[in-house]
């Protein structure tokens, strides 16, 4: 018993006790603008989540796994995803060799290119001769990720964004095509997402997305997805920004 008490004191209780309630006091002034939606990202061979000397390291992370960029939760098996909102944007990033980082996101390529030209780092190169700033077209898939540990009769879901760029733009287009063909609201159906092995032009293996269409969602999930749609469309919710990770390729410089 003493050991159980010690563990609980050090790590916290896994389930909320009945006496605690759920009043959310202390967060009264946290508005929707103070919250970003985490990303669901695929781990590749060179991802920092696999390197113990990196701050982003996640214990147990292996290539082909998926992870939540806020909680660092790892997903080994395929996940169930409800797509809600799609947005294509052009993202300006700082090269990893120059410290990396998000500079800005723009609705058109011309606006992104102009932002690069106006930036203080415009025209500068890394020690290897690569541009310090670069533009990457990125498909943002906003949606709901179903919690695999929740009961089937009362599933839990969390808001998530899947950012697809470079080699991942092909499965992104396939995803949109599947959704378009069945018609209806984007969040009407459930999809299974998994990581599959692919090979780039340089003969390097990496992992990419595989999308499979399943059945219709429940009324509760539909309503929650509709609420997320309204929040994203109105600009009240957006994706968490950090350095992108993607499959290695000949033009994968950022």
XYZ file of N, CA and C in Angstrom:
762
model
N 0.836 -1.205 0.000
C 0.000 0.000 0.000
C 0.868 1.251 0.000
N 1.945 1.236 0.828
C 2.824 2.403 0.903
C 3.452 2.691 -0.453
N 3.825 1.628 -1.195
C 4.428 1.804 -2.502
C 3.441 2.433 -3.470
N 2.165 2.009 -3.418
C 1.143 2.557 -4.302
C 0.935 4.045 -4.035
N 0.944 4.430 -2.751
C 0.769 5.832 -2.389
C 1.936 6.659 -2.912
N 3.167 6.114 -2.783
C 4.351 6.824 -3.255
C 4.300 7.048 -4.756
N 3.929 6.013 -5.508
C 3.845 6.126 -6.962
C 2.814 7.169 -7.355
N 1.658 7.166 -6.694
C 0.599 8.132 -7.004
C 1.060 9.553 -6.718
N 1.825 9.729 -5.638
C 2.297 11.061 -5.278
C 3.307 11.585 -6.289
N 4.104 10.680 -6.868
C 5.143 11.097 -7.797
C 4.624 11.313 -9.209
N 3.676 10.497 -9.643
C 3.238 10.541 -11.039
C 1.819 11.029 -11.213
N 1.042 11.140 -10.145
C -0.351 11.550 -10.263
C -1.263 10.360 -10.492
N -2.523 10.523 -10.162
C -3.501 9.468 -10.376
C -3.828 9.365 -11.856
N -4.029 8.162 -12.345
C -4.324 7.958 -13.752
C -5.762 8.334 -14.094
N -6.681 8.208 -13.145
C -8.081 8.541 -13.372
C -8.517 9.616 -12.383
N -9.368 10.533 -12.849
C -9.833 11.606 -11.971
C -10.794 11.050 -10.934
N -10.521 11.285 -9.638
C -11.421 10.794 -8.588
C -12.733 11.563 -8.581
N -13.787 10.946 -8.052
C -15.120 11.554 -8.049
C -15.149 12.861 -7.259
N -14.340 12.948 -6.182
C -14.390 14.136 -5.330
C -13.791 15.374 -5.994
N -13.053 15.183 -7.073
C -12.352 16.300 -7.695
C -13.264 17.148 -8.581
N -14.236 16.541 -9.219
C -15.132 17.293 -10.090
C -14.461 17.696 -11.389
N -15.161 18.478 -12.197
C -14.646 18.887 -13.500
C -15.073 20.317 -13.798
N -14.713 21.247 -12.893
C -15.169 22.626 -13.027
C -14.231 23.503 -13.846
N -12.999 23.018 -14.114
C -12.030 23.739 -14.952
C -11.651 25.111 -14.381
N -11.684 25.262 -13.042
C -11.312 26.535 -12.437
C -9.819 26.811 -12.637
N -9.497 28.088 -12.769
C -8.123 28.499 -13.015
C -7.824 28.726 -14.485
N -8.706 28.241 -15.344
C -8.524 28.420 -16.789
C -9.609 29.305 -17.382
N -10.241 30.116 -16.523
C -11.359 30.941 -16.992
C -10.964 31.905 -18.110
N -9.720 32.380 -18.096
C -9.302 33.374 -19.080
C -8.557 32.760 -20.267
N -8.505 31.439 -20.315
C -7.937 30.772 -21.481
C -9.019 30.706 -22.549
N -8.821 31.430 -23.630
C -9.806 31.467 -24.703
C -9.414 30.510 -25.815
N -10.286 30.382 -26.787
C -10.021 29.501 -27.913
C -8.789 29.952 -28.685
N -8.491 31.284 -28.629
C -7.319 31.810 -29.322
C -6.015 31.410 -28.645
N -6.096 30.961 -27.390
C -4.895 30.573 -26.649
C -4.553 29.098 -26.833
N -5.314 28.410 -27.663
C -5.136 26.970 -27.836
C -4.861 26.667 -29.305
N -3.837 25.857 -29.570
C -3.577 25.404 -30.930
C -3.886 23.921 -31.040
N -4.124 23.482 -32.249
C -4.422 22.076 -32.487
C -3.111 21.340 -32.743
N -2.831 20.265 -32.017
C -1.585 19.526 -32.237
C -1.585 18.825 -33.586
N -0.412 18.421 -34.010
C -0.282 17.696 -35.266
C -0.034 16.217 -34.996
N -0.491 15.388 -35.922
C -0.169 13.965 -35.929
C 0.886 13.776 -37.009
N 2.084 13.382 -36.587
C 3.225 13.333 -37.499
C 3.807 11.934 -37.570
N 4.365 11.612 -38.722
C 4.965 10.304 -38.955
C 6.465 10.369 -38.683
N 6.973 9.412 -37.943
C 8.395 9.371 -37.612
C 9.173 8.690 -38.734
N 10.241 9.357 -39.183
C 11.115 8.822 -40.219
C 12.463 8.434 -39.610
N 13.332 7.873 -40.430
C 14.624 7.388 -39.947
C 15.449 8.489 -39.288
N 15.415 9.694 -39.851
C 16.235 10.793 -39.335
C 15.469 11.726 -38.406
N 14.274 11.366 -38.024
C 13.476 12.229 -37.150
C 14.159 12.406 -35.796
N 14.141 13.621 -35.237
C 14.780 13.866 -33.937
C 14.129 13.089 -32.801
N 12.903 12.632 -32.991
C 12.222 11.854 -31.956
C 12.923 10.515 -31.699
N 13.802 10.093 -32.604
C 14.527 8.828 -32.453
C 15.931 9.026 -31.901
N 16.361 10.276 -31.735
C 17.741 10.550 -31.331
C 17.796 11.011 -29.874
N 18.491 10.246 -29.045
C 18.529 10.513 -27.611
C 19.195 11.842 -27.271
N 20.019 12.362 -28.155
C 20.698 13.633 -27.871
C 19.890 14.846 -28.314
N 18.679 14.624 -28.783
C 17.816 15.712 -29.226
C 16.719 15.982 -28.200
N 16.343 17.255 -28.068
C 15.293 17.624 -27.114
C 13.958 16.999 -27.479
N 13.752 16.712 -28.759
C 12.478 16.144 -29.221
C 12.396 14.634 -29.038
N 13.436 14.016 -28.487
C 13.486 12.556 -28.350
C 12.294 12.020 -27.567
N 11.708 10.928 -28.091
C 10.610 10.236 -27.423
C 11.035 8.789 -27.199
N 11.039 8.358 -25.967
C 11.439 6.991 -25.662
C 10.515 5.999 -26.362
N 11.102 5.029 -27.038
C 10.320 4.009 -27.726
C 9.938 4.361 -29.149
N 10.301 5.558 -29.603
C 9.925 5.990 -30.953
C 10.694 5.202 -32.007
N 9.974 4.715 -32.999
C 10.569 3.996 -34.114
C 10.008 4.544 -35.416
N 10.785 4.428 -36.484
C 10.313 4.922 -37.774
C 9.039 4.178 -38.179
N 8.111 4.924 -38.743
C 6.823 4.355 -39.121
C 5.743 4.572 -38.086
N 6.136 4.946 -36.863
C 5.145 5.264 -35.836
C 4.581 6.668 -36.074
N 3.407 6.921 -35.517
C 2.811 8.252 -35.533
C 2.893 8.821 -34.127
N 2.935 10.163 -34.003
C 2.961 10.742 -32.666
C 2.273 12.092 -32.640
N 1.733 12.431 -31.474
C 1.091 13.711 -31.215
C 2.174 14.716 -30.837
N 2.244 15.847 -31.534
C 3.326 16.807 -31.313
C 3.205 17.584 -30.013
N 2.069 17.494 -29.328
C 1.895 18.177 -28.047
C 2.102 17.214 -26.885
N 1.453 16.053 -26.938
C 1.531 15.092 -25.836
C 2.672 14.097 -26.000
N 3.235 13.990 -27.227
C 4.268 13.001 -27.560
C 3.751 11.568 -27.487
N 2.462 11.394 -27.482
C 1.907 10.047 -27.467
C 2.228 9.344 -28.778
N 2.690 8.097 -28.681
C 3.041 7.303 -29.852
C 1.885 6.400 -30.257
N 1.712 6.234 -31.558
C 0.698 5.333 -32.099
C 1.411 4.322 -32.992
N 1.330 3.049 -32.608
C 1.995 1.984 -33.354
C 1.093 1.450 -34.450
N -0.159 1.228 -34.128
C -1.109 0.654 -35.067
C -1.777 1.743 -35.899
N -2.474 1.365 -36.983
C -3.239 2.355 -37.749
C -4.217 3.103 -36.850
N -4.491 4.348 -37.191
C -5.395 5.175 -36.400
C -6.657 5.466 -37.202
N -7.727 5.808 -36.486
C -8.990 6.177 -37.115
C -9.127 7.691 -37.073
N -9.463 8.274 -38.204
C -9.437 9.727 -38.366
C -10.688 10.193 -39.090
N -11.274 11.283 -38.583
C -12.422 11.912 -39.230
C -11.958 13.236 -39.831
N -11.836 13.338 -41.153
C -11.422 14.606 -41.760
C -12.514 15.654 -41.615
N -12.123 16.878 -41.330
C -13.103 17.942 -41.084
C -12.906 19.135 -42.018
N -11.667 19.560 -42.191
C -11.408 20.782 -42.971
C -10.072 20.633 -43.678
N -10.031 21.061 -44.943
C -8.787 20.991 -45.715
C -8.340 22.392 -46.105
N -7.035 22.619 -45.994
C -6.477 23.901 -46.400
C -5.085 23.696 -46.995
N -4.885 24.228 -48.188
C -3.561 24.205 -48.808
C -2.907 25.561 -48.578
N -1.691 25.537 -48.056
C -0.993 26.783 -47.786
C 0.476 26.640 -48.133
N 1.136 27.774 -48.300
C 2.563 27.805 -48.598
C 3.283 28.294 -47.353
N 4.118 27.420 -46.817
C 4.769 27.676 -45.535
C 6.235 28.050 -45.754
N 6.662 29.101 -45.085
C 8.064 29.528 -45.135
C 8.773 28.990 -43.897
N 9.838 28.210 -44.134
C 10.606 27.617 -43.048
C 12.050 28.089 -43.103
N 12.674 28.084 -41.955
C 14.112 28.331 -41.862
C 14.824 26.987 -41.901
N 15.894 26.886 -42.648
C 16.620 25.633 -42.836
C 17.081 25.060 -41.494
N 17.022 23.742 -41.375
C 17.443 23.070 -40.135
C 18.878 23.433 -39.762
N 19.764 23.511 -40.763
C 21.174 23.808 -40.485
C 21.385 25.224 -39.961
N 20.364 26.058 -40.079
C 20.438 27.430 -39.556
C 19.555 27.606 -38.327
N 19.219 26.507 -37.706
C 18.412 26.550 -36.493
C 16.971 26.148 -36.676
N 16.514 26.109 -37.932
C 15.138 25.704 -38.198
C 14.123 26.690 -37.646
N 12.865 26.437 -37.940
C 11.805 27.251 -37.367
C 10.787 27.710 -38.390
N 9.595 27.980 -37.888
C 8.486 28.442 -38.716
C 8.570 29.955 -38.888
N 8.453 30.431 -40.124
C 8.494 31.866 -40.414
C 7.095 32.412 -40.679
N 6.313 31.707 -41.481
C 4.965 32.178 -41.781
C 4.252 31.241 -42.736
N 2.912 31.352 -42.789
C 2.091 30.550 -43.698
C 1.224 31.490 -44.520
N 1.082 31.184 -45.815
C 0.403 32.096 -46.728
C -0.547 31.331 -47.648
N -1.643 31.974 -48.072
C -2.636 31.297 -48.909
C -2.201 31.102 -50.353
N -1.167 31.821 -50.811
C -0.678 31.674 -52.179
C 0.840 31.583 -52.192
N 1.362 30.971 -53.250
C 2.808 30.841 -53.380
C 3.469 32.203 -53.564
N 2.828 33.086 -54.320
C 3.411 34.404 -54.575
C 3.577 35.204 -53.286
N 2.614 35.094 -52.374
C 2.720 35.801 -51.097
C 3.859 35.239 -50.256
N 4.034 33.914 -50.309
C 5.116 33.288 -49.552
C 6.473 33.702 -50.106
N 6.600 33.715 -51.431
C 7.858 34.113 -52.062
C 8.185 35.568 -51.730
N 7.173 36.422 -51.722
C 7.386 37.827 -51.366
C 7.865 37.956 -49.921
N 7.272 37.146 -49.026
C 7.673 37.184 -47.619
C 9.133 36.784 -47.458
N 9.574 35.800 -48.244
C 10.978 35.390 -48.203
C 11.873 36.535 -48.672
N 11.464 37.195 -49.757
C 12.258 38.302 -50.287
C 12.349 39.487 -49.352
N 11.302 39.693 -48.557
C 11.280 40.827 -47.624
C 11.959 40.517 -46.294
N 12.277 39.249 -46.052
C 12.836 38.844 -44.759
C 14.307 39.248 -44.640
N 14.749 39.463 -43.404
C 16.138 39.864 -43.148
C 17.141 38.800 -43.592
N 16.699 37.532 -43.662
C 17.592 36.443 -44.055
C 17.537 36.149 -45.550
N 16.816 36.953 -46.304
C 16.677 36.732 -47.745
C 18.037 36.710 -48.431
N 18.260 35.689 -49.261
C 19.508 35.582 -50.012
C 20.641 34.913 -49.270
N 20.485 34.683 -47.976
C 21.552 34.043 -47.209
C 21.531 32.532 -47.418
N 22.719 31.918 -47.272
C 22.849 30.483 -47.473
C 23.473 29.813 -46.257
N 23.228 28.514 -46.133
C 23.855 27.723 -45.080
C 25.297 27.426 -45.480
N 26.049 26.787 -44.597
C 27.435 26.435 -44.906
C 27.518 25.473 -46.087
N 26.430 24.721 -46.320
C 26.408 23.768 -47.434
C 25.918 24.409 -48.732
N 25.567 25.690 -48.670
C 25.134 26.381 -49.872
C 23.648 26.355 -50.139
N 22.869 25.861 -49.189
C 21.416 25.839 -49.348
C 20.817 27.159 -48.871
N 19.705 27.599 -49.467
C 19.048 28.819 -48.989
C 18.614 28.672 -47.534
N 18.804 29.708 -46.744
C 18.388 29.668 -45.341
C 16.868 29.604 -45.236
N 16.176 30.302 -46.131
C 14.714 30.303 -46.127
C 14.184 29.556 -47.344
N 13.107 28.826 -47.149
C 12.495 28.095 -48.246
C 10.990 28.065 -48.117
N 10.312 27.825 -49.245
C 8.850 27.763 -49.290
C 8.421 26.335 -49.594
N 7.458 25.820 -48.826
C 6.956 24.469 -49.042
C 5.437 24.472 -49.061
N 4.843 24.018 -50.178
C 3.389 23.887 -50.210
C 2.989 22.731 -49.304
N 2.005 22.977 -48.459
C 1.636 22.034 -47.404
C 0.130 21.865 -47.339
N -0.309 20.619 -47.346
C -1.730 20.300 -47.216
C -2.049 20.074 -45.745
N -2.962 20.870 -45.206
C -3.348 20.760 -43.799
C -4.704 20.059 -43.709
N -4.706 18.886 -43.094
C -5.938 18.120 -42.904
C -6.359 18.226 -41.434
N -7.318 19.091 -41.148
C -7.862 19.221 -39.800
C -8.893 18.113 -39.580
N -8.927 17.556 -38.374
C -9.912 16.513 -38.122
C -9.924 16.028 -36.691
N -10.587 14.915 -36.490
C -10.693 14.279 -35.179
C -9.978 12.937 -35.210
N -9.109 12.721 -34.233
C -8.399 11.456 -34.080
C -9.104 10.646 -33.007
N -9.557 9.456 -33.354
C -10.263 8.610 -32.400
C -9.267 7.964 -31.443
N -9.572 8.014 -30.159
C -8.704 7.432 -29.135
C -8.832 5.913 -29.187
N -7.757 5.174 -29.511
C -7.841 3.715 -29.614
C -8.111 3.023 -28.288
N -7.902 3.728 -27.173
C -8.128 3.126 -25.854
C -9.531 3.378 -25.316
N -10.348 4.115 -26.055
C -11.703 4.414 -25.582
C -12.667 3.317 -26.015
N -13.767 3.128 -25.276
C -14.741 2.085 -25.621
C -15.443 2.377 -26.936
N -15.738 1.332 -27.702
C -16.362 1.494 -29.013
C -17.740 2.123 -28.916
N -18.469 1.835 -27.818
C -19.818 2.367 -27.677
C -19.822 3.842 -27.278
N -18.713 4.336 -26.754
C -18.619 5.746 -26.366
C -17.206 6.253 -26.671
N -16.852 6.363 -27.944
C -15.477 6.702 -28.316
C -15.101 8.136 -27.975
N -13.846 8.312 -27.584
C -13.305 9.646 -27.360
C -12.548 10.083 -28.614
N -12.531 11.381 -28.833
C -11.828 11.908 -30.005
C -11.130 13.200 -29.629
N -9.996 13.459 -30.240
C -9.270 14.702 -30.002
C -9.021 15.417 -31.319
N -8.976 16.739 -31.248
C -8.703 17.536 -32.438
C -7.239 17.363 -32.831
N -6.996 17.220 -34.128
C -5.644 16.980 -34.611
C -5.520 17.544 -36.021
N -4.296 17.829 -36.436
C -4.023 18.246 -37.808
C -2.935 17.344 -38.380
N -3.149 16.873 -39.583
C -2.130 16.106 -40.294
C -1.595 16.989 -41.412
N -0.326 17.365 -41.305
C 0.306 18.230 -42.303
C 1.071 17.366 -43.297
N 0.712 17.470 -44.577
C 1.352 16.666 -45.612
C 2.050 17.574 -46.610
N 3.339 17.323 -46.823
C 4.121 18.101 -47.784
C 5.079 17.172 -48.510
N 5.727 17.721 -49.550
C 6.699 16.974 -50.339
C 6.119 15.639 -50.816
N 6.734 14.539 -50.437
C 6.283 13.225 -50.906
C 4.897 12.863 -50.392
N 4.449 13.522 -49.332
C 3.144 13.200 -48.754
C 1.989 13.900 -49.471
N 2.301 14.755 -50.433
C 1.233 15.428 -51.174
C 0.457 14.450 -52.058
N 1.104 13.383 -52.511
C 0.400 12.390 -53.331
C -0.704 11.697 -52.535
N -0.415 11.099 -51.354
C -1.516 10.523 -50.575
C -2.530 11.563 -50.120
N -2.107 12.818 -49.974
C -3.053 13.874 -49.625
C -4.078 14.051 -50.737
N -3.614 14.076 -51.982
C -4.530 14.200 -53.118
C -5.442 12.984 -53.218
N -4.902 11.800 -52.947
C -5.723 10.588 -52.967
C -6.792 10.637 -51.881
N -6.420 11.164 -50.724
C -7.353 11.318 -49.611
C -8.509 12.230 -50.026
N -8.176 13.378 -50.590
C -9.204 14.323 -51.023
C -10.094 13.731 -52.112
N -9.502 12.922 -52.987
C -10.284 12.295 -54.053
C -11.311 11.325 -53.481
N -10.898 10.514 -52.503
C -11.829 9.585 -51.862
C -12.994 10.337 -51.230
N -12.686 11.415 -50.533
C -13.726 12.202 -49.859
C -14.678 12.820 -50.875
N -14.117 13.316 -51.970
C -14.928 13.973 -53.002
C -15.873 12.981 -53.682
N -15.404 11.772 -53.912
C -16.198 10.782 -54.631
C -17.436 10.339 -53.856
N -17.336 10.233 -52.539
C -18.482 9.762 -51.751
C -19.475 10.875 -51.471
N -19.050 12.139 -51.600
C -19.943 13.271 -51.404
C -20.295 13.508 -49.945
N -21.168 14.474 -49.710
C -21.579 14.811 -48.352
C -20.548 15.669 -47.646
N -20.832 16.002 -46.385
C -19.874 16.764 -45.590
C -18.570 15.989 -45.450
N -17.477 16.715 -45.373
C -16.160 16.086 -45.290
C -16.060 15.146 -44.091
N -16.770 15.465 -43.019
C -16.669 14.700 -41.767
C -17.750 13.622 -41.646
N -18.352 13.225 -42.755
C -19.417 12.219 -42.714
C -18.891 10.808 -42.481
N -17.645 10.565 -42.865
C -17.103 9.203 -42.811
C -15.818 9.120 -41.986
N -15.527 7.894 -41.607
C -14.332 7.568 -40.833
C -13.302 6.954 -41.773
N -12.027 7.239 -41.523
C -10.948 6.713 -42.360
C -9.863 6.084 -41.485
N -9.244 5.036 -42.028
C -8.117 4.400 -41.346
C -6.827 4.909 -41.986
N -5.935 5.455 -41.154
C -4.656 5.965 -41.635
C -3.520 5.114 -41.081
N -2.592 4.758 -41.934
C -1.459 3.945 -41.498
C -0.205 4.358 -42.252
N 0.937 3.867 -41.794
C 2.224 4.161 -42.425
C 2.658 2.965 -43.261
N 3.064 3.223 -44.497
C 3.537 2.164 -45.386
C 4.901 2.557 -45.942
N 5.690 1.559 -46.306
C 7.027 1.801 -46.833
C 6.965 2.265 -48.286
N 7.791 3.251 -48.613
C 7.910 3.747 -49.986
C 9.390 3.995 -50.269
N 9.715 4.250 -51.543
C 11.095 4.503 -51.944
C 11.148 5.764 -52.788
N 12.088 6.670 -52.480
C 12.178 7.916 -53.240
C 13.081 7.745 -54.455
N 13.283 8.847 -55.196
C 14.049 8.798 -56.441
C 15.505 8.417 -56.213
N 16.004 8.657 -55.004
C 17.393 8.333 -54.687
C 17.552 6.896 -54.193
N 16.452 6.138 -54.179
C 16.506 4.758 -53.723
C 16.447 4.600 -52.222
N 16.089 5.662 -51.506
C 15.999 5.617 -50.049
C 14.591 5.209 -49.622
N 14.522 4.322 -48.654
C 13.229 3.909 -48.108
C 12.751 4.910 -47.069
N 11.467 5.126 -47.026
C 10.854 5.993 -46.023
C 9.414 5.535 -45.828
N 8.716 6.182 -44.923
C 7.321 5.841 -44.672
C 6.410 6.949 -45.180
N 5.274 6.529 -45.738
C 4.307 7.482 -46.240
C 2.910 7.053 -45.794
N 1.924 7.908 -46.065
C 0.564 7.660 -45.594
C -0.205 6.708 -46.505
N -1.026 5.872 -45.889
C -2.010 5.055 -46.593
C -3.370 5.379 -45.994
N -4.349 5.652 -46.848
C -5.679 6.066 -46.401
C -6.715 5.056 -46.875
N -7.548 4.575 -45.947
C -8.611 3.630 -46.278
C -9.937 4.160 -45.752
N -10.938 4.150 -46.607
C -12.253 4.653 -46.230
C -13.048 3.587 -45.485
N -13.695 4.006 -44.385
C -14.524 3.098 -43.599
C -15.981 3.566 -43.672
N -16.749 3.338 -42.610
C -18.167 3.673 -42.621
C -18.463 5.088 -42.159
N -19.747 5.338 -41.919
C -20.198 6.649 -41.471
C -19.922 6.831 -39.978
N -19.799 8.085 -39.556
C -19.545 8.392 -38.149
C -20.858 8.415 -37.376
N -20.750 8.376 -36.044
C -21.934 8.467 -35.189
C -22.427 9.910 -35.144
N -23.636 10.098 -34.636
C -24.199 11.445 -34.555
C -23.361 12.344 -33.646
N -22.886 11.783 -32.518
C -22.083 12.577 -31.592
C -20.782 13.054 -32.217
N -20.094 12.168 -32.922
C -18.844 12.533 -33.586
C -19.114 13.529 -34.712
N -20.215 13.346 -35.417
C -20.581 14.268 -36.499
C -20.763 15.683 -35.959
N -21.458 15.796 -34.837
C -21.716 17.115 -34.256
C -20.433 17.765 -33.758
N -19.551 16.975 -33.154
C -18.290 17.536 -32.678
C -17.417 17.975 -33.857
N -17.427 17.179 -34.923
C -16.661 17.538 -36.113
C -17.198 18.819 -36.743
N -18.513 18.963 -36.732
C -19.127 20.167 -37.288
C -18.706 21.408 -36.498
N -18.607 21.268 -35.178
C -18.169 22.385 -34.333
C -16.719 22.757 -34.642
N -15.871 21.748 -34.857
C -14.478 22.016 -35.213
C -14.403 22.706 -36.574
N -15.227 22.279 -37.505
C -15.274 22.904 -38.827
C -15.552 24.399 -38.716
N -16.543 24.750 -37.923
C -16.907 26.159 -37.762
C -15.765 26.948 -37.124
N -15.078 26.342 -36.155
C -13.982 27.028 -35.461
C -12.793 27.269 -36.387
N -12.451 26.260 -37.195
C -11.318 26.406 -38.106
C -11.657 27.377 -39.235
N -12.849 27.242 -39.793
C -13.262 28.106 -40.903
C -13.289 29.575 -40.488
N -13.693 29.840 -39.247
C -13.787 31.217 -38.762
C -12.446 31.770 -38.298
N -11.417 30.909 -38.225
C -10.102 31.359 -37.804
C -9.848 31.267 -36.314
N -10.793 30.689 -35.566
C -10.626 30.577 -34.119
C -9.654 29.470 -33.721
N -9.467 28.491 -34.588
C -8.528 27.406 -34.299
C -7.541 27.284 -35.444
N -6.294 26.916 -35.101
C -5.283 26.733 -36.136
C -4.322 25.643 -35.700
N -3.441 25.269 -36.606
C -2.510 24.182 -36.361
C -1.316 24.672 -35.558
N -0.754 23.781 -34.744
C 0.487 24.075 -34.040
C 1.614 24.134 -35.061
N 2.460 25.131 -34.942
C 3.549 25.303 -35.907
C 4.870 24.850 -35.303
N 5.588 24.008 -36.025
C 6.946 23.640 -35.630
C 7.685 23.176 -36.873
N 8.918 22.740 -36.699
C 9.715 22.322 -37.843
C 9.116 21.070 -38.449
N 8.883 21.034 -39.777
C 8.249 19.883 -40.405
C 9.191 18.699 -40.492
N 8.616 17.509 -40.538
C 9.385 16.305 -40.808
C 8.712 15.591 -41.956
N 9.517 15.010 -42.843
C 8.950 14.339 -44.003
C 9.949 13.317 -44.494
N 9.529 12.560 -45.473
C 10.393 11.541 -46.029
C 11.604 12.165 -46.703
N 12.772 11.500 -46.647
C 13.937 12.035 -47.333
C 13.738 11.987 -48.837
N 14.169 13.007 -49.537
C 14.067 13.039 -50.991
C 15.145 13.960 -51.529
N 15.314 13.957 -52.852
C 16.367 14.763 -53.458
C 16.203 16.244 -53.161
N 14.955 16.702 -53.063
C 14.711 18.123 -52.838
C 14.288 18.413 -51.410
N 14.492 17.455 -50.512
C 14.090 17.642 -49.118
C 15.204 18.367 -48.376
N 15.273 19.663 -48.527
C 16.368 20.448 -47.954
C 15.999 21.098 -46.641
N 14.702 21.263 -46.359
C 14.309 22.028 -45.183
C 14.245 21.152 -43.955
